[in-house]
């Protein structure tokens, strides 16, 4: 009987294939609206063991069994597995071109300004039904395209010349699944290379819940200058794809009169120690200039020029406007396969890791990925319309000594009200010098209370926000609103907000406990007390207020944030942290039984579980954890191959089935084992764990 049961279970799972997948983006999305009905369900996925031998470290391991109790009297066992929807470079039939193009009817954009609406009309396109093109047309999954929709070719990483091959991204990131009018669609965004790219697909679903791609189309962002480093994302309460542009280009480097010699290396800032090292002449090679490298790479999307063909920053600034990038955005998919895509300029500009909309459909939290970053909140004037509203920035007040990650009260600083129409117009027409004045900072190293202090000319504010280091800034008269949106992090610092967080990553809402979870991938640099990785340094605190003073933890933490009745975060406390003291070897410097560099998190309303995805170089194989907020217990439910990243956890529902999506990102990154006989290849994967039969 046991053998028969095993064979039956095996047969039930033959439709699913476990694939080796590296750099996983594991996503699990459940609509806010489904939470109440299933609040009492409890689930446990069978844990996954870490691979012990080198060949097996190349392969994905995912849970294969789910035990779920929907209520006190209804429990069941379900087989689950991982199967692939897409892989980078895969050909998928084209979605048929729109037969007609009707006038847009406000909808997603709330009937905004005519000039802005015109862009959205061009990006949408309409069709009477979703059909597969009949001319043999095929889309290549992950193929990057220029602003005219033509395929881009690869750039040589040293010379900056055209190598002649088609540029296909191995870095799929956030991938949504949406059920629209009885049809199932997926939007997948690709983080690297430059430009970012995005594809919309229709998925076919069979009676057993299995999904497969039916047709695909490239999503056009040319109306807003293209898409810059699309990273993590979420699904809105009204079933639209939400994303954000990460590591925004710094407009300060594009000021008139600057050249590569004056820009490259300038982000290291002024000397912040008494004994300064001898001046080092920074490299102005396009691939070694961290301040401009991504912009050089992006230019071929706009002009077709490869880095080797661009004559310095003077030439680059004629092609690329940095204020076109760094925004949260939305993609709405229609039943006929058409779409609307647009950026929310009113929400401000930063290194968007993730934008998360609360159940009130007006409050949005925005995480800022990088060094010395800010935590922000936007409150829309109207539900579901983020084209106008008020932006806030968090100031943290530490209440404990910080030895275990610190506990903080949160104050919110009002950065003012704005509309997308006014900010988009400013972004297209203004430069950094039109908005802010810059003065050369100095440092007073005289001993005394508080140690070294910044020195700015009268009327200028000292700030330390983002990767620019210590700066002296002044907002030009009448430019406060524009500064709050186009220089959101700098302006927040000038008003006293905390810009000391390091790699603020994913955010998710726990509807059962009415609180947020937020991943801080690394408690280092600005989060330490005048230290950097445990060594004395003023670099990241000089110019700020040193609000955060925690013991460095390179393995990171997930925090809880308590909320009031208006969905405003009021307090932040560590929930679970990595252990940097109990690693086993150089490849596993963080404790293997604890989280390491948590990247994105997702609370599963259906099962009362928190998914924690790793993006770490301190575990040889990255892990997706399922954490029980009630008991504190956690299990590995997915192990990525070596060099892989696990990001963007979310759970989706479609046709009575649930899916935990897992997207493979940058397999074998920095890892020469790609050449091993056991290698599973560098192409990214998009797939799901499931299907999970949901209780009706």
mmCIF file of N, CA, C and O in Angstrom, residues 356-360 363 365 375 377 410 412 507-517 560-572:
data_model
loop_
_atom_site.group_PDB
_atom_site.id
_atom_site.type_symbol
_atom_site.label_atom_id
_atom_site.label_comp_id
_atom_site.label_asym_id
_atom_site.label_seq_id
_atom_site.Cartn_x
_atom_site.Cartn_y
_atom_site.Cartn_z
ATOM 1 N N UNK A 356 5.684 49.096 -2.381
ATOM 2 C CA UNK A 356 4.637 48.221 -1.836
ATOM 3 C C UNK A 356 3.432 49.059 -1.423
ATOM 4 O O UNK A 356 3.545 49.981 -0.612
ATOM 5 N N UNK A 357 2.274 48.721 -1.979
ATOM 6 C CA UNK A 357 1.045 49.471 -1.723
ATOM 7 C C UNK A 357 0.228 48.767 -0.647
ATOM 8 O O UNK A 357 -0.016 47.555 -0.715
ATOM 9 N N UNK A 358 -0.222 49.541 0.330
ATOM 10 C CA UNK A 358 -0.964 48.996 1.467
ATOM 11 C C UNK A 358 -2.439 48.769 1.111
ATOM 12 O O UNK A 358 -2.926 49.258 0.090
ATOM 13 N N UNK A 359 -3.164 48.039 1.956
ATOM 14 C CA UNK A 359 -4.569 47.730 1.651
ATOM 15 C C UNK A 359 -5.483 48.945 1.528
ATOM 16 O O UNK A 359 -6.555 48.828 0.926
ATOM 17 N N UNK A 360 -5.089 50.104 2.086
ATOM 18 C CA UNK A 360 -5.930 51.293 1.916
ATOM 19 C C UNK A 360 -5.867 51.842 0.496
ATOM 20 O O UNK A 360 -6.621 52.750 0.133
ATOM 21 N N UNK A 363 -1.527 54.336 0.499
ATOM 22 C CA UNK A 363 -0.222 54.421 1.142
ATOM 23 C C UNK A 363 0.750 53.474 0.449
ATOM 24 O O UNK A 363 0.467 52.289 0.283
ATOM 25 N N UNK A 365 4.889 52.266 0.500
ATOM 26 C CA UNK A 365 6.218 52.304 1.099
ATOM 27 C C UNK A 365 7.257 52.035 0.016
ATOM 28 O O UNK A 365 7.043 51.222 -0.888
ATOM 29 N N UNK A 375 14.364 55.677 3.908
ATOM 30 C CA UNK A 375 13.099 54.948 3.862
ATOM 31 C C UNK A 375 11.990 55.976 3.671
ATOM 32 O O UNK A 375 11.903 56.945 4.430
ATOM 33 N N UNK A 377 7.768 57.063 2.337
ATOM 34 C CA UNK A 377 6.350 56.707 2.267
ATOM 35 C C UNK A 377 5.638 57.760 1.442
ATOM 36 O O UNK A 377 5.905 58.960 1.573
ATOM 37 N N UNK A 410 9.984 55.641 14.894
ATOM 38 C CA UNK A 410 10.046 56.231 13.554
ATOM 39 C C UNK A 410 9.204 57.501 13.516
ATOM 40 O O UNK A 410 8.027 57.497 13.868
ATOM 41 N N UNK A 412 8.046 60.724 10.889
ATOM 42 C CA UNK A 412 7.913 60.961 9.456
ATOM 43 C C UNK A 412 7.994 62.453 9.149
ATOM 44 O O UNK A 412 7.257 63.259 9.722
ATOM 45 N N UNK A 507 9.947 44.688 1.212
ATOM 46 C CA UNK A 507 8.927 45.076 2.190
ATOM 47 C C UNK A 507 7.696 44.216 1.940
ATOM 48 O O UNK A 507 7.359 43.919 0.788
ATOM 49 N N UNK A 508 7.013 43.834 3.013
ATOM 50 C CA UNK A 508 5.759 43.104 2.855
ATOM 51 C C UNK A 508 4.864 43.371 4.066
ATOM 52 O O UNK A 508 5.352 43.761 5.136
ATOM 53 N N UNK A 509 3.568 43.161 3.887
ATOM 54 C CA UNK A 509 2.578 43.480 4.927
ATOM 55 C C UNK A 509 1.987 42.206 5.498
ATOM 56 O O UNK A 509 1.494 41.340 4.759
ATOM 57 N N UNK A 510 2.033 42.080 6.818
ATOM 58 C CA UNK A 510 1.423 40.975 7.557
ATOM 59 C C UNK A 510 0.026 41.416 7.977
ATOM 60 O O UNK A 510 -0.147 42.187 8.927
ATOM 61 N N UNK A 511 -0.990 40.927 7.270
ATOM 62 C CA UNK A 511 -2.368 41.351 7.531
ATOM 63 C C UNK A 511 -2.897 40.801 8.847
ATOM 64 O O UNK A 511 -3.791 41.392 9.455
ATOM 65 N N UNK A 512 -2.366 39.672 9.302
ATOM 66 C CA UNK A 512 -2.845 39.072 10.554
ATOM 67 C C UNK A 512 -2.397 39.893 11.754
ATOM 68 O O UNK A 512 -3.151 40.073 12.714
ATOM 69 N N UNK A 513 -1.176 40.427 11.704
ATOM 70 C CA UNK A 513 -0.606 41.149 12.848
ATOM 71 C C UNK A 513 -0.544 42.650 12.611
ATOM 72 O O UNK A 513 -0.087 43.380 13.470
ATOM 73 N N UNK A 514 -0.977 43.099 11.437
ATOM 74 C CA UNK A 514 -0.977 44.515 11.058
ATOM 75 C C UNK A 514 0.399 45.138 11.282
ATOM 76 O O UNK A 514 0.590 46.065 12.061
ATOM 77 N N UNK A 515 1.380 44.601 10.555
ATOM 78 C CA UNK A 515 2.730 45.143 10.628
ATOM 79 C C UNK A 515 3.461 44.870 9.321
ATOM 80 O O UNK A 515 3.064 44.022 8.518
ATOM 81 N N UNK A 516 4.537 45.608 9.117
ATOM 82 C CA UNK A 516 5.401 45.400 7.965
ATOM 83 C C UNK A 516 6.592 44.536 8.358
ATOM 84 O O UNK A 516 7.011 44.511 9.525
ATOM 85 N N UNK A 517 7.138 43.849 7.355
ATOM 86 C CA UNK A 517 8.459 43.249 7.479
ATOM 87 C C UNK A 517 9.346 43.920 6.434
ATOM 88 O O UNK A 517 8.925 44.134 5.297
ATOM 89 N N UNK A 560 10.714 44.018 11.881
ATOM 90 C CA UNK A 560 9.279 44.277 11.885
ATOM 91 C C UNK A 560 9.066 45.770 12.089
ATOM 92 O O UNK A 560 9.858 46.438 12.767
ATOM 93 N N UNK A 561 7.999 46.289 11.478
ATOM 94 C CA UNK A 561 7.621 47.679 11.671
ATOM 95 C C UNK A 561 6.164 47.725 12.107
ATOM 96 O O UNK A 561 5.276 47.275 11.372
ATOM 97 N N UNK A 562 5.943 48.237 13.313
ATOM 98 C CA UNK A 562 4.582 48.349 13.829
ATOM 99 C C UNK A 562 3.849 49.476 13.108
ATOM 100 O O UNK A 562 4.452 50.496 12.751
ATOM 101 N N UNK A 563 2.543 49.291 12.887
ATOM 102 C CA UNK A 563 1.734 50.253 12.150
ATOM 103 C C UNK A 563 0.599 50.781 13.006
ATOM 104 O O UNK A 563 0.060 50.055 13.858
ATOM 105 N N UNK A 564 0.219 52.037 12.762
ATOM 106 C CA UNK A 564 -0.989 52.556 13.404
ATOM 107 C C UNK A 564 -2.185 52.319 12.480
ATOM 108 O O UNK A 564 -2.067 51.657 11.435
ATOM 109 N N UNK A 565 -3.339 52.855 12.846
ATOM 110 C CA UNK A 565 -4.557 52.597 12.075
ATOM 111 C C UNK A 565 -4.532 53.222 10.685
ATOM 112 O O UNK A 565 -5.314 52.844 9.816
ATOM 113 N N UNK A 566 -3.616 54.187 10.456
ATOM 114 C CA UNK A 566 -3.501 54.838 9.146
ATOM 115 C C UNK A 566 -2.390 54.212 8.308
ATOM 116 O O UNK A 566 -1.954 54.802 7.320
ATOM 117 N N UNK A 567 -1.930 53.023 8.686
ATOM 118 C CA UNK A 567 -0.866 52.307 7.984
ATOM 119 C C UNK A 567 0.469 53.047 8.029
ATOM 120 O O UNK A 567 1.309 52.879 7.143
ATOM 121 N N UNK A 568 0.684 53.849 9.065
ATOM 122 C CA UNK A 568 1.951 54.554 9.235
ATOM 123 C C UNK A 568 2.860 53.766 10.157
ATOM 124 O O UNK A 568 2.459 53.393 11.271
ATOM 125 N N UNK A 569 4.088 53.468 9.713
ATOM 126 C CA UNK A 569 5.060 52.744 10.523
ATOM 127 C C UNK A 569 5.519 53.626 11.679
ATOM 128 O O UNK A 569 5.884 54.788 11.476
ATOM 129 N N UNK A 570 5.515 53.075 12.899
ATOM 130 C CA UNK A 570 5.848 53.854 14.092
ATOM 131 C C UNK A 570 7.048 53.322 14.857
ATOM 132 O O UNK A 570 7.648 54.053 15.646
ATOM 133 N N UNK A 571 7.407 52.050 14.641
ATOM 134 C CA UNK A 571 8.487 51.445 15.419
ATOM 135 C C UNK A 571 9.130 50.331 14.601
ATOM 136 O O UNK A 571 8.440 49.602 13.885
ATOM 137 N N UNK A 572 10.454 50.181 14.699
ATOM 138 C CA UNK A 572 11.170 49.135 13.985
ATOM 139 C C UNK A 572 11.992 48.300 14.956
ATOM 140 O O UNK A 572 12.748 48.836 15.766
#
